[in-house]
Amino acid sequence: MNRILGKDLDNNPNKDKEADSIIEKRIEDKNFEDAFKALLEDTLKDQRSLEGKIVKGRIVSIDHDAIIVNVSSKSEGRVQLKEFGDVERESLRVGGQVDVYIERYEGRDGGMILSHQKAIQEVTWMKLAQAFEDKKPISGKVLGMVKGGLSVDLGGTVAFLPGSQVDIRPSRDSGELVGTDQMFLIVKIDEARGNIVVSRRAVLEGERASDKARLLSILKQGMIVEGVVKNLAPYGAFIDLGGIDGLLHVSDLSYNKRVNVEDVLRVGQTIKVMVIRFNRENERISLGLRQLEKDPWQTINEMYAVGSVVGATITNITEYGAFAELSEGIEGLIHAREMTWHKKDVVPSDVVSQKDEVKVMILEIDATKRRISLGLKQCTENLFEVFSKNYPVGSQVEAEIKDVTEFGLLVTLPYGIEFAVHKSELSWTLPSSEALSRYQVGQKIQLKVTKISCEEEFIGLSVKQVSSDASMERLQSIEKGQNIKSRVVRVSDSGIEVDIGDGVFSFIARAELAEDTQHKNPYSFKVGDVVDAKVTKVNPKTQEVLLSIRALDIEERSRVLSEYMGDKESTFSSALDRALEHKD
């Protein structure tokens, strides 16, 4: 070109000005192109520096599926409407501003690639990262259950809540939190993978520690506080007072002693309770629910009077009686001896059953000890009074032996009354233990009524007094030295017992069974045998009669000898008489 320019100038000197103008123009064009390239490069550089950043853009237009957003005076891009929530979508207006994330400056159509959703996620992520660094709780919404825990929406970013971090105590049903807003603490964040792990338990523990410190500073005995039932046990319930648990023992649940914990409380229930004991050192709290109610025992004497008959419900049966509820919180004891008139050894479960509705008489009230004595038999006819009218003192009555004990006989009298006959009332002559051996269960005997006390529920009975008159007549007919017949009723090592008749018994000792030693064996006799013996002693006062078979044998021998010895018989008889007198 220089050559061309030089040639032209040599041949046409007049054109110097035109050549200079051309050269200057070309120089200007070159400078403009360079300047434009530099400006364009700077502009692109500035634009590319915005990629991956969040900026505010102005809405230019709104289509049916997207909005056009102007990021700068020279750049526009599309944002899909589906990236906006329902509420946000309704608020979109032409000319309004919206946050967008610049992914790239040039797409396939030459426009910018923008995202509103990523802008929200980016802002949220920065907030979450800051919350993680500051260990500050954040709010989130539980979306649903996933394997091993729950998913949580932290304002556009989904985090994972492990099952172990849901609550302070393991929960059987974490699904109840789905759809609820909760506070969480971020325990792990991985920006590269976009993973976030949160803990609700950490927040609850922090709140619990704060609430516990506050509660312990103001708690005192007698204070009424509100709490939530955490769990139930047979002995009571644990109540969460907000940071610290207290025990509501079953005895402080209600004035009704037979109430069950499950009948009054349920887990999750909010209740008011009274602090009845508080140990600040070991942080143990005893709570009461019945203390908030009126104590029915304070007006017990106004509600019930001794001697009155009221309705009651059997609540519990023991070996010594049954408990009956008169009204809510008021319970009394029906002792076994107050259950029936006719039985001494009463088995309470044979008389009443649990939940039976009965009529009882109030026998005694002790408001201080919170005790009421009740009577069941007092509401029925007094069988002792009935018996006394039909069998007055001195009369005889037939009874059946129900049991034979070391103390005497247990017999069943008319009207089903069971009473005892003491062993001392069995015989005038026999020792008590020996007299008892004559009786057996099921045997029917005649008794004499010696005493009746309806107030003391006592009946005096005697076997020996039934035959006392006949026995005395029989004793009076017996004389010393008389030979009588008797029947063996018992055999023992020491001798045999015999029945003389009319209720008179005697015992023939082993030594008096025979004269010679080899025949003094009591077991050579059998019960029912009839034996002959000589009366050696009679005492009508003690109704004692002593018999001797040996003496009869000696007498018989003397008689036989007298038939053969003549005068020697009298001598022998005199010797025998002197021997018997010496024995007496």
Coordinates of C-alpha atoms in Angstrom, one line a residue:
M1 CA 0.0 0.0 0.0
N2 CA 2.9 2.3 0.7
R3 CA 4.2 1.6 -2.6
I4 CA 0.9 2.5 -4.1
L5 CA 0.6 5.5 -2.1
G6 CA 4.2 6.6 -2.9
K7 CA 3.6 6.1 -6.7
D8 CA 0.4 8.1 -6.6
L9 CA 2.1 10.8 -4.7
D10 CA 5.0 11.0 -7.1
N11 CA 2.8 11.1 -10.1
N12 CA 0.2 13.3 -8.5
P13 CA 1.7 15.8 -6.1
N14 CA -1.6 17.6 -6.0
K15 CA -3.2 14.9 -4.3
D16 CA -1.2 15.0 -1.0
K17 CA -4.1 16.2 1.0
E18 CA -6.4 13.4 -0.2
A19 CA -3.7 10.8 0.6
D20 CA -3.2 12.1 4.0
S21 CA -7.0 12.1 4.6
I22 CA -7.2 8.4 3.5
I23 CA -4.3 7.5 5.8
E24 CA -5.8 9.3 8.7
K25 CA -9.2 7.7 8.1
R26 CA -7.7 4.3 8.0
I27 CA -5.8 5.0 11.2
E28 CA -9.1 6.1 12.8
D29 CA -10.9 2.9 11.6
K30 CA -8.1 0.8 13.0
N31 CA -8.3 2.6 16.3
F32 CA -12.1 2.3 16.4
E33 CA -11.9 -1.4 15.7
D34 CA -9.4 -1.9 18.5
A35 CA -11.4 0.2 20.8
F36 CA -14.6 -1.7 20.0
K37 CA -12.8 -5.0 20.5
A38 CA -11.5 -3.8 23.8
L39 CA -14.9 -2.5 24.9
L40 CA -16.5 -5.7 23.8
E41 CA -13.9 -7.7 25.7
D42 CA -14.4 -5.7 28.8
T43 CA -18.2 -6.0 28.6
L44 CA -18.0 -9.8 28.1
K45 CA -15.5 -10.0 30.9
D46 CA -17.9 -8.1 33.2
Q47 CA -20.8 -10.2 32.1
R48 CA -18.9 -13.5 32.6
S49 CA -17.9 -12.4 36.1
L50 CA -21.6 -12.4 37.0
E51 CA -22.0 -16.1 36.0
G52 CA -22.7 -18.2 39.1
K53 CA -23.9 -15.2 41.1
I54 CA -27.3 -13.9 42.3
V55 CA -28.5 -10.6 40.9
K56 CA -31.8 -8.6 40.9
G57 CA -33.5 -8.5 37.5
R58 CA -36.4 -6.5 36.2
I59 CA -39.4 -8.3 34.7
V60 CA -39.8 -7.3 31.1
S61 CA -42.7 -9.5 30.1
I62 CA -44.7 -12.5 31.4
D63 CA -45.5 -15.4 29.1
H64 CA -47.8 -18.4 29.8
D65 CA -44.8 -20.5 31.0
A66 CA -42.0 -18.1 31.7
I67 CA -41.0 -14.5 32.4
I68 CA -38.4 -12.4 30.6
V69 CA -36.0 -10.8 33.0
N70 CA -33.6 -8.0 32.2
V71 CA -30.4 -8.4 34.2
S72 CA -28.6 -5.3 32.7
S73 CA -29.4 -2.8 30.0
K74 CA -27.9 -5.2 27.4
S75 CA -28.8 -8.7 28.8
E76 CA -32.1 -10.6 29.1
G77 CA -33.0 -14.2 30.0
R78 CA -36.0 -16.5 30.6
V79 CA -37.1 -17.9 33.9
Q80 CA -39.7 -20.7 34.0
L81 CA -42.8 -20.0 36.0
K82 CA -42.7 -23.5 37.5
E83 CA -39.7 -22.2 39.6
F84 CA -42.0 -20.0 41.5
G85 CA -44.4 -21.1 44.2
D86 CA -48.1 -20.3 44.0
V87 CA -47.9 -17.3 46.3
E88 CA -44.8 -15.9 44.4
R89 CA -46.4 -16.5 41.0
E90 CA -49.4 -14.4 41.9
S91 CA -47.2 -11.5 42.9
L92 CA -45.2 -11.4 39.6
R93 CA -45.7 -8.1 37.8
V94 CA -44.1 -6.5 34.7
G95 CA -41.5 -4.0 36.0
G96 CA -41.2 -5.8 39.2
Q97 CA -37.9 -7.2 40.5
V98 CA -36.9 -10.8 41.1
D99 CA -33.8 -12.6 42.4
V100 CA -32.2 -14.8 39.7
Y101 CA -29.1 -17.0 39.5
I102 CA -27.0 -16.5 36.4
E103 CA -26.0 -19.9 35.1
R104 CA -24.5 -18.8 31.7
Y105 CA -24.5 -15.7 29.7
E106 CA -25.3 -17.3 26.3
G107 CA -27.6 -20.2 25.8
R108 CA -28.6 -21.8 22.5
D109 CA -30.7 -18.8 21.5
G110 CA -28.0 -16.4 22.5
G111 CA -29.9 -15.3 25.7
M112 CA -28.9 -15.6 29.3
I113 CA -29.7 -18.8 31.3
L114 CA -31.3 -17.7 34.6
S115 CA -32.8 -19.6 37.5
H116 CA -35.0 -18.3 40.3
Q117 CA -35.0 -21.6 42.2
K118 CA -31.2 -21.8 42.3
A119 CA -31.1 -18.2 43.6
I120 CA -33.3 -19.2 46.5
Q121 CA -31.2 -22.3 47.1
E122 CA -28.0 -20.3 47.0
V123 CA -29.3 -17.8 49.5
T124 CA -30.6 -20.5 51.7
W125 CA -27.4 -22.4 51.6
M126 CA -25.4 -19.4 52.7
K127 CA -27.8 -18.9 55.6
L128 CA -27.6 -22.5 56.5
A129 CA -23.8 -22.4 56.4
Q130 CA -23.8 -19.4 58.7
A131 CA -26.2 -21.1 61.1
F132 CA -24.0 -24.2 61.1
E133 CA -21.0 -22.0 61.9
D134 CA -22.8 -20.0 64.6
K135 CA -24.5 -23.2 66.0
K136 CA -27.8 -21.4 65.8
P137 CA -31.2 -23.2 65.6
I138 CA -33.2 -22.8 62.4
S139 CA -36.8 -23.4 61.5
G140 CA -37.8 -26.1 59.1
K141 CA -40.9 -28.1 58.0
V142 CA -40.9 -31.9 58.3
L143 CA -41.8 -33.2 54.8
G144 CA -42.1 -37.0 55.4
M145 CA -40.6 -40.2 56.5
V146 CA -37.5 -41.7 54.7
K147 CA -35.3 -44.6 55.5
G148 CA -33.7 -44.1 58.9
G149 CA -35.4 -40.9 59.7
L150 CA -37.3 -37.9 58.3
S151 CA -36.8 -35.3 55.5
V152 CA -36.9 -31.7 56.4
D153 CA -37.4 -28.6 54.3
L154 CA -35.1 -25.8 55.4
G155 CA -36.5 -23.0 53.2
G156 CA -35.9 -24.7 49.9
T157 CA -33.1 -27.0 50.9
V158 CA -34.0 -30.6 52.0
A159 CA -32.1 -31.9 55.0
F160 CA -32.0 -35.3 56.7
L161 CA -33.2 -35.8 60.3
P162 CA -32.0 -39.2 61.7
G163 CA -34.4 -41.2 63.8
S164 CA -32.1 -40.9 66.8
Q165 CA -32.2 -37.1 66.6
V166 CA -36.0 -36.8 66.5
D167 CA -36.6 -36.5 70.2
I168 CA -34.9 -36.7 73.6
R169 CA -36.4 -40.2 74.1
P170 CA -36.9 -42.7 71.3
S171 CA -40.4 -42.2 69.8
R172 CA -42.4 -45.1 68.4
D173 CA -44.2 -43.0 65.9
S174 CA -42.1 -40.2 64.4
G175 CA -44.7 -39.8 61.6
E176 CA -46.8 -37.5 63.9
L177 CA -44.3 -34.7 63.1
V178 CA -44.9 -34.8 59.4
G179 CA -46.3 -31.5 58.2
T180 CA -45.3 -29.6 61.3
D181 CA -42.8 -26.8 61.7
Q182 CA -40.0 -27.5 64.1
M183 CA -36.7 -26.0 65.2
F184 CA -33.5 -27.8 64.2
L185 CA -29.7 -27.6 64.8
I186 CA -27.4 -28.3 61.8
V187 CA -25.0 -31.0 62.9
K188 CA -23.3 -31.7 59.6
I189 CA -23.1 -29.9 56.2
D190 CA -21.4 -31.0 53.0
E191 CA -21.4 -28.2 50.4
A192 CA -19.8 -30.4 47.8
R193 CA -22.4 -33.0 47.9
G194 CA -25.2 -30.7 49.0
N195 CA -26.0 -32.8 52.1
I196 CA -27.2 -31.4 55.4
V197 CA -28.0 -33.4 58.6
V198 CA -30.1 -31.8 61.3
S199 CA -31.1 -32.6 64.9
R200 CA -34.3 -31.8 66.7
R201 CA -33.1 -33.5 69.8
A202 CA -30.2 -31.1 70.3
V203 CA -32.7 -28.2 70.3
L204 CA -35.0 -29.9 72.7
E205 CA -32.1 -30.7 75.1
G206 CA -31.0 -27.1 75.0
E207 CA -34.5 -25.9 75.7
R208 CA -34.9 -28.5 78.4
A209 CA -31.6 -27.4 80.2
S210 CA -32.7 -23.8 80.1
D211 CA -36.2 -24.6 81.3
K212 CA -34.8 -26.9 84.0
A213 CA -32.6 -24.2 85.4
R214 CA -35.4 -21.7 85.4
L215 CA -37.8 -24.2 87.1
L216 CA -35.4 -25.2 89.8
S217 CA -34.9 -21.6 90.7
I218 CA -38.6 -21.0 91.5
L219 CA -39.8 -24.5 92.5
K220 CA -41.0 -25.0 96.1
Q221 CA -43.2 -27.3 98.1
G222 CA -47.0 -26.6 97.8
M223 CA -46.6 -24.9 94.4
I224 CA -49.1 -25.9 91.7
V225 CA -47.5 -26.5 88.3
E226 CA -48.5 -27.7 84.9
G227 CA -46.9 -30.7 83.2
V228 CA -47.3 -33.3 80.5
V229 CA -47.7 -37.0 81.2
K230 CA -44.6 -38.7 79.7
N231 CA -45.1 -42.3 80.6
L232 CA -47.2 -44.6 82.9
A233 CA -46.2 -47.3 85.3
P234 CA -48.1 -49.6 87.8
Y235 CA -46.8 -47.4 90.6
G236 CA -47.5 -44.0 89.1
A237 CA -46.7 -41.7 86.3
F238 CA -43.8 -39.4 85.3
I239 CA -44.7 -35.8 84.5
D240 CA -42.6 -33.5 82.4
L241 CA -42.7 -30.1 84.1
G242 CA -40.6 -28.5 81.4
G243 CA -37.0 -29.5 81.7
I244 CA -37.3 -31.8 84.7
D245 CA -39.5 -34.8 85.5
G246 CA -41.5 -35.4 88.6
L247 CA -43.1 -38.6 90.0
L248 CA -46.9 -38.7 90.6
H249 CA -47.2 -41.8 92.8
V250 CA -50.4 -43.8 92.5
S251 CA -51.1 -43.2 96.2
D252 CA -51.3 -39.4 95.4
L253 CA -53.4 -39.9 92.3
S254 CA -56.8 -40.0 93.9
Y255 CA -58.5 -40.5 97.3
N256 CA -59.9 -43.7 95.8
K257 CA -57.2 -46.2 96.9
R258 CA -58.3 -48.8 94.2
V259 CA -57.8 -46.5 91.2
N260 CA -55.6 -47.6 88.4
V261 CA -53.1 -45.1 86.7
E262 CA -54.4 -45.9 83.2
D263 CA -58.0 -45.1 84.4
V264 CA -57.0 -41.5 85.2
L265 CA -54.1 -40.5 83.0
R266 CA -52.9 -41.0 79.4
V267 CA -49.5 -40.2 77.8
G268 CA -49.3 -36.7 76.3
Q269 CA -52.1 -35.4 78.6
T270 CA -51.5 -31.9 80.1
I271 CA -52.4 -31.7 83.8
K272 CA -52.0 -29.5 86.9
V273 CA -50.3 -31.1 89.9
M274 CA -49.1 -30.0 93.3
V275 CA -45.4 -30.2 94.4
I276 CA -45.7 -32.2 97.7
R277 CA -42.0 -32.9 98.2
F278 CA -38.9 -31.4 96.6
N279 CA -35.2 -32.2 97.1
R280 CA -33.2 -29.5 95.4
E281 CA -29.9 -31.5 95.9
N282 CA -30.8 -34.6 94.0
E283 CA -33.5 -32.8 92.0
R284 CA -36.3 -35.3 93.0
I285 CA -39.8 -34.0 92.8
S286 CA -42.9 -35.8 94.2
L287 CA -46.2 -34.6 92.8
G288 CA -49.8 -35.0 93.9
L289 CA -53.1 -34.8 92.0
R290 CA -55.5 -35.7 94.7
Q291 CA -54.2 -32.8 96.8
L292 CA -56.0 -30.4 94.4
E293 CA -59.3 -32.0 95.3
K294 CA -61.4 -31.7 98.5
D295 CA -60.5 -34.4 101.0
P296 CA -63.7 -36.4 101.6
W297 CA -62.3 -37.6 105.0
Q298 CA -62.6 -34.1 106.4
T299 CA -66.4 -34.3 106.4
I300 CA -66.7 -38.0 107.0
N301 CA -68.6 -37.6 110.2
E302 CA -71.1 -35.4 108.5
M303 CA -71.6 -37.9 105.7
Y304 CA -72.0 -41.1 107.8
A305 CA -73.1 -42.0 111.3
V306 CA -72.3 -45.0 113.3
G307 CA -75.2 -47.5 113.3
S308 CA -76.5 -46.3 109.9
V309 CA -77.0 -48.8 107.0
V310 CA -75.6 -47.7 103.6
G311 CA -74.9 -49.2 100.2
A312 CA -71.4 -50.2 99.3
T313 CA -69.4 -51.9 96.5
I314 CA -66.9 -54.7 97.3
T315 CA -63.5 -53.5 95.9
N316 CA -61.0 -56.0 97.3
I317 CA -61.1 -59.3 99.2
T318 CA -58.4 -60.5 101.6
E319 CA -58.0 -63.5 103.9
Y320 CA -59.1 -61.4 106.8
G321 CA -62.1 -59.6 105.3
A322 CA -63.3 -57.4 102.4
F323 CA -63.0 -53.7 101.5
A324 CA -66.1 -51.9 100.4
E325 CA -66.3 -48.4 98.8
L326 CA -69.0 -46.2 100.3
S327 CA -68.4 -43.3 98.0
E328 CA -65.5 -41.8 95.9
G329 CA -62.4 -41.9 98.1
I330 CA -64.2 -43.5 101.1
E331 CA -63.5 -47.2 101.8
G332 CA -64.2 -49.3 104.8
L333 CA -63.3 -52.9 106.0
I334 CA -65.8 -55.7 106.6
H335 CA -63.9 -58.0 108.9
A336 CA -64.4 -61.7 108.4
R337 CA -66.0 -61.9 111.9
E338 CA -68.6 -59.3 110.8
M339 CA -69.7 -61.2 107.7
T340 CA -72.0 -63.9 109.0
W341 CA -73.8 -64.9 112.2
H342 CA -73.5 -68.6 111.8
K343 CA -69.8 -69.2 111.0
K344 CA -66.8 -68.6 113.2
D345 CA -64.1 -69.4 110.7
V346 CA -65.3 -67.4 107.7
V347 CA -63.6 -67.5 104.3
P348 CA -64.5 -64.0 102.9
S349 CA -64.4 -65.1 99.3
D350 CA -67.1 -67.6 100.1
V351 CA -69.4 -64.8 101.3
V352 CA -68.8 -61.9 98.8
S353 CA -67.3 -61.3 95.4
Q354 CA -65.5 -58.3 93.9
K355 CA -67.9 -55.6 92.6
D356 CA -70.8 -57.0 94.6
E357 CA -73.3 -54.3 95.7
V358 CA -74.1 -54.9 99.4
K359 CA -75.8 -53.3 102.3
V360 CA -73.5 -52.7 105.3
M361 CA -73.8 -51.1 108.8
I362 CA -71.2 -48.6 109.9
L363 CA -69.8 -49.9 113.2
E364 CA -66.9 -47.5 113.8
I365 CA -65.4 -44.3 112.2
D366 CA -61.8 -43.2 112.9
A367 CA -61.3 -40.0 110.7
T368 CA -57.8 -39.5 112.0
K369 CA -56.6 -42.9 110.9
R370 CA -59.0 -42.9 107.9
R371 CA -60.6 -46.1 108.9
I372 CA -64.2 -47.3 108.8
S373 CA -65.4 -50.6 110.3
L374 CA -68.3 -52.1 108.5
G375 CA -70.7 -55.0 109.3
L376 CA -72.4 -57.2 106.8
K377 CA -74.2 -59.6 109.1
Q378 CA -75.8 -56.7 111.0
C379 CA -78.0 -56.1 108.0
T380 CA -79.5 -59.6 108.4
E381 CA -81.5 -61.3 111.1
N382 CA -79.4 -62.0 114.3
L383 CA -79.4 -65.8 114.4
F384 CA -78.2 -65.8 118.0
E385 CA -81.5 -64.1 118.9
V386 CA -83.4 -66.6 116.9
F387 CA -81.6 -69.5 118.5
S388 CA -82.1 -68.2 122.0
K389 CA -85.9 -68.0 121.5
N390 CA -86.1 -71.6 120.4
Y391 CA -83.4 -73.1 122.6
P392 CA -83.2 -71.2 125.9
V393 CA -80.7 -71.9 128.6
G394 CA -81.2 -75.4 130.1
S395 CA -82.7 -76.9 126.9
Q396 CA -81.2 -79.6 124.9
V397 CA -80.2 -79.4 121.2
E398 CA -79.0 -81.9 118.7
A399 CA -75.8 -80.9 116.7
E400 CA -73.5 -82.5 114.1
I401 CA -69.8 -82.6 114.7
K402 CA -68.0 -80.6 111.9
D403 CA -64.4 -80.9 113.2
V404 CA -62.5 -82.4 116.2
T405 CA -59.6 -80.2 117.4
E406 CA -57.2 -80.3 120.3
F407 CA -59.4 -77.7 122.1
G408 CA -62.8 -79.5 121.6
L409 CA -65.5 -80.1 119.1
L410 CA -66.7 -77.7 116.4
V411 CA -70.4 -78.4 115.9
T412 CA -73.2 -77.2 113.6
L413 CA -76.3 -76.1 115.5
P414 CA -79.8 -75.3 114.0
Y415 CA -79.9 -72.3 111.7
G416 CA -76.4 -73.1 110.5
I417 CA -74.7 -71.6 113.5
E418 CA -71.3 -73.1 114.0
F419 CA -69.9 -73.1 117.6
A420 CA -67.4 -74.9 119.7
V421 CA -67.8 -77.3 122.6
H422 CA -64.8 -77.1 124.9
K423 CA -63.1 -80.4 125.8
S424 CA -63.7 -79.8 129.5
E425 CA -67.5 -80.1 128.8
L426 CA -67.2 -83.6 127.2
S427 CA -67.0 -85.9 130.3
W428 CA -67.2 -85.9 134.0
T429 CA -64.9 -88.7 134.5
L430 CA -62.5 -89.0 131.6
P431 CA -59.4 -86.8 130.9
S432 CA -60.1 -84.3 128.1
S433 CA -57.8 -85.9 125.6
E434 CA -59.3 -89.3 126.2
A435 CA -62.8 -87.9 126.0
L436 CA -62.1 -86.3 122.6
S437 CA -61.0 -89.6 121.1
R438 CA -64.6 -90.9 121.5
Y439 CA -65.9 -88.4 118.8
Q440 CA -65.6 -88.2 115.0
V441 CA -66.7 -85.9 112.2
G442 CA -70.3 -86.3 111.1
Q443 CA -71.4 -87.8 114.4
K444 CA -74.6 -86.4 115.9
I445 CA -74.6 -85.6 119.6
Q446 CA -77.0 -84.2 122.2
L447 CA -75.9 -80.9 123.9
K448 CA -77.2 -78.9 126.8
V449 CA -77.4 -75.1 126.4
T450 CA -75.7 -73.6 129.4
K451 CA -75.4 -69.9 128.4
I452 CA -76.5 -67.5 125.6
S453 CA -75.3 -63.9 125.0
C454 CA -76.6 -62.3 121.8
E455 CA -74.4 -59.2 122.3
E456 CA -71.3 -61.3 122.7
E457 CA -72.4 -63.8 120.2
F458 CA -71.8 -66.6 122.6
I459 CA -73.5 -70.0 123.2
G460 CA -72.4 -72.2 126.1
L461 CA -72.7 -75.9 125.2
S462 CA -72.0 -79.1 127.2
V463 CA -72.1 -82.8 126.5
K464 CA -71.5 -84.0 130.0
Q465 CA -74.4 -82.0 131.5
V466 CA -76.9 -83.7 129.2
S467 CA -76.4 -87.0 131.2
S468 CA -75.4 -85.6 134.5
D469 CA -78.7 -86.6 136.3
A470 CA -78.6 -90.1 134.9
S471 CA -74.9 -90.3 135.7
M472 CA -75.5 -89.3 139.3
E473 CA -78.3 -91.9 139.7
R474 CA -76.0 -94.5 138.2
L475 CA -73.2 -93.5 140.5
Q476 CA -75.4 -93.7 143.5
S477 CA -76.4 -97.3 142.6
I478 CA -72.8 -98.4 142.6
E479 CA -71.2 -99.5 145.8
K480 CA -67.6 -100.4 146.7
G481 CA -67.0 -104.2 146.4
Q482 CA -69.8 -104.6 143.9
N483 CA -69.2 -106.8 140.9
I484 CA -70.4 -105.1 137.7
K485 CA -70.3 -105.6 133.9
S486 CA -68.9 -102.9 131.6
R487 CA -68.1 -102.6 127.9
V488 CA -64.7 -101.8 126.5
V489 CA -64.7 -98.5 124.6
R490 CA -60.9 -97.9 124.2
V491 CA -57.6 -99.8 124.5
S492 CA -54.3 -98.2 125.3
D493 CA -50.8 -99.1 126.6
S494 CA -51.7 -98.1 130.1
G495 CA -55.1 -99.9 130.3
I496 CA -58.6 -100.1 129.0
E497 CA -61.5 -97.6 129.2
V498 CA -65.0 -99.1 129.9
D499 CA -68.5 -97.8 129.7
I500 CA -70.5 -98.6 132.9
G501 CA -73.7 -97.0 131.5
D502 CA -75.7 -93.8 131.8
G503 CA -72.7 -91.7 130.9
V504 CA -70.4 -93.2 133.6
F505 CA -67.0 -94.3 132.4
S506 CA -64.1 -95.9 134.2
F507 CA -60.5 -96.7 133.4
I508 CA -59.0 -100.0 134.4
A509 CA -55.2 -99.6 134.8
R510 CA -52.9 -102.2 133.3
A511 CA -51.9 -103.5 136.8
E512 CA -55.6 -104.2 137.5
L513 CA -56.2 -106.3 134.4
A514 CA -55.1 -109.6 135.9
E515 CA -53.4 -111.1 138.9
D516 CA -50.5 -112.7 137.1
T517 CA -48.1 -110.5 135.1
Q518 CA -48.3 -112.4 131.8
H519 CA -52.1 -111.7 131.5
K520 CA -51.8 -107.9 132.1
N521 CA -51.7 -107.1 128.4
P522 CA -54.4 -104.4 127.5
Y523 CA -54.4 -105.5 123.9
S524 CA -55.8 -108.9 124.9
F525 CA -59.1 -106.9 125.1
K526 CA -61.0 -105.5 122.1
V527 CA -63.4 -102.6 121.9
G528 CA -66.9 -103.9 122.5
D529 CA -65.8 -106.7 124.8
V530 CA -67.9 -107.1 127.9
V531 CA -65.8 -107.5 131.0
D532 CA -66.6 -108.3 134.7
A533 CA -64.8 -106.3 137.3
K534 CA -65.0 -105.4 141.0
V535 CA -65.6 -101.8 142.2
T536 CA -62.7 -100.7 144.3
K537 CA -63.7 -97.1 144.8
V538 CA -66.7 -94.7 144.2
N539 CA -66.6 -90.9 144.6
P540 CA -70.0 -89.3 143.6
K541 CA -68.6 -85.8 143.9
T542 CA -66.0 -86.3 141.2
Q543 CA -68.0 -89.0 139.5
E544 CA -65.0 -91.3 139.8
V545 CA -65.3 -95.1 139.7
L546 CA -62.3 -97.4 140.0
L547 CA -62.6 -101.0 138.8
S548 CA -60.3 -104.0 139.1
I549 CA -60.4 -107.3 137.2
R550 CA -57.5 -108.5 139.3
A551 CA -59.5 -108.0 142.5
L552 CA -62.4 -110.0 141.0
D553 CA -59.9 -112.8 140.1
I554 CA -58.6 -112.9 143.6
E555 CA -62.1 -113.0 145.0
E556 CA -63.0 -115.8 142.6
R557 CA -59.9 -117.8 143.6
S558 CA -60.8 -117.3 147.3
R559 CA -64.3 -118.6 146.7
V560 CA -63.0 -121.7 144.9
L561 CA -60.4 -122.4 147.7
S562 CA -63.0 -122.0 150.4
E563 CA -65.0 -124.9 148.9
Y564 CA -62.0 -127.1 149.5
M565 CA -60.3 -125.7 152.6
G566 CA -63.2 -125.2 155.0
D567 CA -62.1 -123.0 157.9
K568 CA -59.0 -122.0 156.0
E569 CA -61.3 -120.1 153.7
S570 CA -62.3 -117.6 156.4
T571 CA -58.6 -117.0 157.2
F572 CA -57.8 -116.5 153.5
S573 CA -60.9 -114.2 153.1
S574 CA -59.8 -112.1 156.0
A575 CA -56.4 -111.8 154.6
L576 CA -57.9 -110.7 151.2
D577 CA -60.1 -108.1 152.9
R578 CA -57.2 -106.7 154.8
A579 CA -55.2 -106.4 151.5
L580 CA -58.0 -104.6 149.8
E581 CA -58.5 -102.2 152.7
H582 CA -54.8 -101.5 152.7
K583 CA -54.9 -100.7 149.0
D584 CA -57.8 -98.3 149.4

